mmCIF file of C-alpha atoms in Angstrom:
data_model
loop_
_atom_site.group_PDB
_atom_site.id
_atom_site.type_symbol
_atom_site.label_atom_id
_atom_site.label_comp_id
_atom_site.label_asym_id
_atom_site.label_seq_id
_atom_site.Cartn_x
_atom_site.Cartn_y
_atom_site.Cartn_z
ATOM 1 C CA GLN A 1 14.404 -13.236 4.238
ATOM 2 C CA LYS A 2 12.045 -10.486 3.489
ATOM 3 C CA GLU A 3 8.528 -11.576 3.016
ATOM 4 C CA VAL A 4 8.390 -9.553 -0.422
ATOM 5 C CA GLU A 5 11.270 -8.899 -2.373
ATOM 6 C CA GLN A 6 11.968 -6.387 -5.158
ATOM 7 C CA ASN A 7 14.954 -5.277 -6.961
ATOM 8 C CA SER A 8 15.126 -1.547 -5.655
ATOM 9 C CA GLY A 9 16.604 -0.456 -8.993
ATOM 10 C CA PRO A 10 16.842 2.009 -10.492
ATOM 11 C CA LEU A 11 15.696 0.441 -13.563
ATOM 12 C CA SER A 12 16.237 2.298 -16.661
ATOM 13 C CA VAL A 13 14.304 1.751 -19.950
ATOM 14 C CA PRO A 14 14.198 3.504 -23.165
ATOM 15 C CA GLU A 15 10.961 4.884 -24.327
ATOM 16 C CA GLY A 16 8.948 2.608 -26.220
ATOM 17 C CA ALA A 17 10.520 -0.575 -24.929
ATOM 18 C CA ILE A 18 9.237 -3.156 -22.523
ATOM 19 C CA ALA A 19 9.728 -2.572 -18.836
ATOM 20 C CA SER A 20 9.833 -5.681 -16.678
ATOM 21 C CA LEU A 21 9.454 -5.685 -12.873
ATOM 22 C CA ASN A 22 9.722 -8.766 -10.708
ATOM 23 C CA CYS A 23 8.721 -9.571 -7.366
ATOM 24 C CA THR A 24 9.089 -12.808 -5.119
ATOM 25 C CA TYR A 25 7.259 -13.658 -1.862
ATOM 26 C CA SER A 26 7.963 -16.140 0.875
ATOM 27 C CA ASP A 27 4.549 -16.888 2.224
ATOM 28 C CA ARG A 28 3.117 -19.797 0.332
ATOM 29 C CA GLY A 29 -0.430 -18.828 1.736
ATOM 30 C CA SER A 30 -0.602 -15.775 -0.060
ATOM 31 C CA GLN A 31 -3.664 -15.637 -2.694
ATOM 32 C CA SER A 32 -3.965 -12.041 -3.743
ATOM 33 C CA PHE A 33 -1.250 -9.981 -5.661
ATOM 34 C CA PHE A 34 -1.134 -6.438 -6.393
ATOM 35 C CA TRP A 35 0.979 -3.709 -8.316
ATOM 36 C CA TYR A 36 0.976 -0.288 -7.196
ATOM 37 C CA ARG A 37 2.515 2.836 -8.803
ATOM 38 C CA GLN A 38 4.084 5.585 -6.802
ATOM 39 C CA TYR A 39 4.967 8.808 -7.988
ATOM 40 C CA SER A 40 7.478 10.873 -5.976
ATOM 41 C CA GLY A 41 5.627 12.603 -3.136
ATOM 42 C CA LYS A 42 2.394 11.044 -3.755
ATOM 43 C CA SER A 43 0.467 7.905 -2.464
ATOM 44 C CA PRO A 44 0.458 4.410 -4.176
ATOM 45 C CA GLU A 45 -2.106 3.987 -6.989
ATOM 46 C CA LEU A 46 -3.385 0.411 -7.652
ATOM 47 C CA ILE A 47 -2.685 -0.540 -11.370
ATOM 48 C CA MET A 48 -3.054 -4.191 -11.419
ATOM 49 C CA SER A 49 -4.548 -7.112 -9.339
ATOM 50 C CA ILE A 50 -3.908 -10.857 -9.981
ATOM 51 C CA TYR A 51 -5.314 -13.895 -8.144
ATOM 52 C CA SER A 52 -4.706 -16.896 -10.441
ATOM 53 C CA ASN A 53 -1.708 -18.193 -12.075
ATOM 54 C CA GLY A 54 -1.132 -16.923 -15.541
ATOM 55 C CA ASP A 55 -1.259 -13.567 -17.260
ATOM 56 C CA LYS A 56 -3.740 -10.878 -16.902
ATOM 57 C CA GLU A 57 -3.547 -7.729 -19.408
ATOM 58 C CA ASP A 58 -5.038 -4.342 -18.942
ATOM 59 C CA GLY A 59 -3.990 -1.963 -21.695
ATOM 60 C CA ARG A 60 -0.236 -1.672 -21.720
ATOM 61 C CA PHE A 61 0.079 -3.556 -18.371
ATOM 62 C CA THR A 62 0.450 -7.388 -17.972
ATOM 63 C CA ALA A 63 0.649 -8.953 -14.637
ATOM 64 C CA GLN A 64 2.204 -12.598 -14.454
ATOM 65 C CA LEU A 65 1.752 -14.996 -11.415
ATOM 66 C CA ASN A 66 3.614 -18.157 -10.848
ATOM 67 C CA LYS A 67 2.469 -19.440 -7.416
ATOM 68 C CA ALA A 68 4.731 -22.624 -7.604
ATOM 69 C CA SER A 69 7.724 -20.234 -8.041
ATOM 70 C CA GLN A 70 6.394 -17.761 -5.691
ATOM 71 C CA TYR A 71 6.912 -15.051 -8.331
ATOM 72 C CA VAL A 72 4.906 -12.162 -9.813
ATOM 73 C CA SER A 73 5.893 -9.801 -12.479
ATOM 74 C CA LEU A 74 4.635 -6.731 -14.325
ATOM 75 C CA LEU A 75 5.396 -5.906 -17.815
ATOM 76 C CA ILE A 76 4.893 -2.451 -19.237
ATOM 77 C CA ARG A 77 4.630 -2.150 -23.120
ATOM 78 C CA ASP A 78 5.524 0.814 -25.065
ATOM 79 C CA SER A 79 6.913 2.506 -22.046
ATOM 80 C CA GLN A 80 6.235 6.163 -21.769
ATOM 81 C CA PRO A 81 8.158 8.924 -19.569
ATOM 82 C CA SER A 82 4.956 9.304 -17.623
ATOM 83 C CA ASP A 83 5.529 5.531 -16.445
ATOM 84 C CA SER A 84 8.576 6.543 -14.524
ATOM 85 C CA ALA A 85 7.704 5.964 -10.926
ATOM 86 C CA THR A 86 8.429 3.496 -7.953
ATOM 87 C CA TYR A 87 6.447 0.160 -8.611
ATOM 88 C CA LEU A 88 5.382 -1.665 -5.358
ATOM 89 C CA CYS A 89 4.557 -5.260 -5.138
ATOM 90 C CA ALA A 90 1.960 -6.183 -2.618
ATOM 91 C CA VAL A 91 0.694 -9.770 -1.375
ATOM 92 C CA SER A 92 -2.062 -10.588 1.100
ATOM 93 C CA ARG A 93 -3.063 -13.936 2.483
ATOM 94 C CA GLN A 94 -6.711 -13.968 2.215
ATOM 95 C CA GLY A 95 -9.534 -11.534 1.048
ATOM 96 C CA ALA A 96 -9.085 -8.064 2.024
ATOM 97 C CA GLN A 97 -6.435 -8.691 4.588
ATOM 98 C CA LYS A 98 -3.295 -6.729 5.332
ATOM 99 C CA LEU A 99 -0.996 -6.015 2.537
ATOM 100 C CA VAL A 100 2.527 -6.843 2.618
ATOM 101 C CA PHE A 101 4.719 -4.689 0.443
ATOM 102 C CA GLY A 102 8.237 -5.113 -1.207
ATOM 103 C CA GLN A 103 10.358 -1.962 -1.014
ATOM 104 C CA GLY A 104 9.587 -0.987 -4.531
ATOM 105 C CA THR A 105 11.470 -0.807 -7.735
ATOM 106 C CA ARG A 106 12.369 2.715 -9.157
ATOM 107 C CA LEU A 107 11.607 2.765 -12.932
ATOM 108 C CA THR A 108 12.966 5.490 -15.186
ATOM 109 C CA ILE A 109 11.823 5.858 -18.822
ATOM 110 C CA ASN A 110 14.275 7.583 -21.066
ATOM 111 C CA PRO A 111 12.992 9.764 -23.939
ATOM 112 C CA ASP B 1 -17.477 9.153 -6.982
ATOM 113 C CA ALA B 2 -15.246 10.393 -4.043
ATOM 114 C CA GLY B 3 -12.177 8.574 -3.502
ATOM 115 C CA VAL B 4 -10.330 8.071 -0.164
ATOM 116 C CA THR B 5 -9.625 11.355 1.711
ATOM 117 C CA GLN B 6 -7.185 11.926 4.538
ATOM 118 C CA SER B 7 -6.566 15.009 6.834
ATOM 119 C CA PRO B 8 -4.338 16.844 7.389
ATOM 120 C CA THR B 9 -1.949 16.631 4.516
ATOM 121 C CA HIS B 10 1.133 17.756 6.538
ATOM 122 C CA LEU B 11 1.719 17.735 10.159
ATOM 123 C CA ILE B 12 4.572 18.894 12.452
ATOM 124 C CA LYS B 13 4.862 17.619 16.067
ATOM 125 C CA THR B 14 7.405 17.575 18.717
ATOM 126 C CA ARG B 15 8.705 14.503 20.345
ATOM 127 C CA GLY B 16 6.343 13.214 23.202
ATOM 128 C CA GLN B 17 3.125 14.878 21.837
ATOM 129 C CA GLN B 18 0.097 13.025 20.576
ATOM 130 C CA VAL B 19 -1.294 13.226 17.033
ATOM 131 C CA THR B 20 -4.771 12.290 15.422
ATOM 132 C CA LEU B 21 -4.871 11.496 11.745
ATOM 133 C CA ARG B 22 -8.307 11.064 9.874
ATOM 134 C CA CYS B 23 -9.602 9.128 6.954
ATOM 135 C CA SER B 24 -12.851 8.821 5.114
ATOM 136 C CA PRO B 25 -13.104 5.734 2.910
ATOM 137 C CA LYS B 26 -14.199 5.596 -0.741
ATOM 138 C CA SER B 27 -17.825 5.705 -1.340
ATOM 139 C CA GLY B 28 -19.311 1.915 -0.859
ATOM 140 C CA HIS B 29 -16.213 0.873 1.217
ATOM 141 C CA ASP B 30 -16.582 -0.461 4.816
ATOM 142 C CA THR B 31 -12.997 -1.443 5.814
ATOM 143 C CA VAL B 32 -10.140 1.018 6.493
ATOM 144 C CA SER B 33 -6.616 0.049 6.806
ATOM 145 C CA TRP B 34 -3.687 2.138 7.991
ATOM 146 C CA TYR B 35 0.020 2.031 6.788
ATOM 147 C CA GLN B 36 3.216 3.692 7.666
ATOM 148 C CA GLN B 37 5.548 4.390 4.831
ATOM 149 C CA ALA B 38 9.155 5.577 5.733
ATOM 150 C CA LEU B 39 11.223 7.366 3.189
ATOM 151 C CA GLY B 40 12.557 5.051 0.496
ATOM 152 C CA GLN B 41 10.439 1.934 1.920
ATOM 153 C CA GLY B 42 7.296 0.283 1.069
ATOM 154 C CA PRO B 43 4.274 0.587 3.369
ATOM 155 C CA GLN B 44 3.921 -1.133 6.552
ATOM 156 C CA PHE B 45 0.669 -2.294 7.765
ATOM 157 C CA ILE B 46 -0.360 -0.818 11.171
ATOM 158 C CA PHE B 47 -3.981 -2.156 11.549
ATOM 159 C CA GLN B 48 -7.425 -2.541 9.918
ATOM 160 C CA TYR B 49 -10.873 -1.684 11.191
ATOM 161 C CA TYR B 50 -14.177 -3.186 10.157
ATOM 162 C CA GLU B 51 -17.595 -2.808 11.728
ATOM 163 C CA GLU B 52 -15.833 -0.579 14.220
ATOM 164 C CA GLU B 53 -13.681 -3.249 15.415
ATOM 165 C CA GLU B 54 -9.677 -3.739 15.010
ATOM 166 C CA ARG B 55 -9.707 -6.626 12.742
ATOM 167 C CA GLN B 56 -5.846 -7.197 12.270
ATOM 168 C CA ARG B 57 -2.926 -5.536 13.779
ATOM 169 C CA GLY B 58 0.629 -5.356 12.493
ATOM 170 C CA ASN B 59 3.843 -5.139 14.483
ATOM 171 C CA PHE B 60 3.381 -1.720 15.927
ATOM 172 C CA PRO B 61 3.502 -0.629 19.670
ATOM 173 C CA ASP B 62 0.195 0.183 21.698
ATOM 174 C CA ARG B 63 1.301 3.980 21.269
ATOM 175 C CA PHE B 64 -0.492 3.388 17.855
ATOM 176 C CA SER B 65 -4.317 3.104 18.223
ATOM 177 C CA GLY B 66 -7.191 3.734 16.124
ATOM 178 C CA HIS B 67 -11.004 3.903 15.860
ATOM 179 C CA GLN B 68 -13.716 3.384 13.351
ATOM 180 C CA PHE B 69 -16.915 5.425 13.366
ATOM 181 C CA PRO B 70 -20.460 4.225 12.313
ATOM 182 C CA ASN B 71 -20.008 6.145 8.842
ATOM 183 C CA TYR B 72 -16.873 3.986 8.187
ATOM 184 C CA SER B 73 -14.424 6.872 8.683
ATOM 185 C CA SER B 74 -11.405 6.217 10.792
ATOM 186 C CA GLU B 75 -8.858 7.889 13.014
ATOM 187 C CA LEU B 76 -5.316 6.964 13.812
ATOM 188 C CA ASN B 77 -3.891 8.135 17.075
ATOM 189 C CA VAL B 78 -0.253 8.017 17.953
ATOM 190 C CA ASN B 79 0.917 8.913 21.608
ATOM 191 C CA ALA B 80 4.321 9.839 22.997
ATOM 192 C CA LEU B 81 5.708 10.478 19.490
ATOM 193 C CA LEU B 82 9.242 9.515 18.673
ATOM 194 C CA LEU B 83 11.485 10.890 15.970
ATOM 195 C CA GLY B 84 11.152 7.546 14.268
ATOM 196 C CA ASP B 85 7.583 8.108 13.899
ATOM 197 C CA SER B 86 8.145 10.698 11.036
ATOM 198 C CA ALA B 87 6.674 9.180 7.833
ATOM 199 C CA LEU B 88 3.968 9.160 5.456
ATOM 200 C CA TYR B 89 0.667 7.725 6.995
ATOM 201 C CA LEU B 90 -1.527 6.131 4.412
ATOM 202 C CA CYS B 91 -5.242 5.079 4.751
ATOM 203 C CA ALA B 92 -6.458 2.372 2.448
ATOM 204 C CA SER B 93 -10.170 1.534 1.922
ATOM 205 C CA SER B 94 -11.659 -1.520 0.521
ATOM 206 C CA ASP B 95 -14.959 -3.493 0.567
ATOM 207 C CA LEU B 96 -14.720 -6.531 2.579
ATOM 208 C CA ALA B 97 -17.296 -8.484 1.095
ATOM 209 C CA GLY B 98 -16.492 -7.537 -2.410
ATOM 210 C CA SER B 99 -13.217 -6.972 -4.183
ATOM 211 C CA TYR B 100 -9.938 -7.464 -2.399
ATOM 212 C CA GLU B 101 -8.480 -4.337 -3.688
ATOM 213 C CA GLN B 102 -7.326 -1.542 -1.301
ATOM 214 C CA TYR B 103 -7.330 1.931 -2.517
ATOM 215 C CA PHE B 104 -4.980 4.467 -0.833
ATOM 216 C CA GLY B 105 -5.799 8.199 0.123
ATOM 217 C CA PRO B 106 -3.284 10.891 -0.498
ATOM 218 C CA GLY B 107 -1.461 10.346 2.811
ATOM 219 C CA THR B 108 -0.440 12.559 5.857
ATOM 220 C CA ARG B 109 3.206 13.679 5.901
ATOM 221 C CA LEU B 110 3.992 13.463 9.699
ATOM 222 C CA THR B 111 7.267 15.192 10.878
ATOM 223 C CA VAL B 112 8.476 14.851 14.470
ATOM 224 C CA THR B 113 11.083 17.100 15.737
#
């Protein structure tokens, strides 16, 4: 079992719709959770961090965390073509320790 | 506010050679982590440096070594390069006493032929 699992996609969503990205993790000691966006040929860019159960909203992005189910999700509202990228879920045990990444979900927003 | 910088951008080496990659952290950050990202995969943790010491290490062989300097910049060295070392090498910086967030530099694309 992989430590962090994501559906590799591709996930295709029409422009203006809600894109939903999911991630599960196996280490119950994980305490910090992150979503990175990576455009083709570029490095990962941090878009959301979440540490407590529940929802965290930042603009069009909402991160959701359920530690009991070991599940993290990212919702992108009003999806734009510029949101087309690979989204990486990352978790860490404590503090600024090593990040463990999933393989990423490739998202395509169709105009 | 300067972000994380890495050099060089691209590098081509021959199998068996040695390579050194460099990273300067974001202003105000004191911790540097290195990751290897193969095509189509998520980044894999190599090691992390804080106060010039290796703080954590991932599952990489001893051919991979690093260093952190007093100004918090860091180097990643890889000896006896293998074809399988071809990847995007990413440096991420963070503030160990502050936020847990890690910010990535643009990466160095290493090709081993």
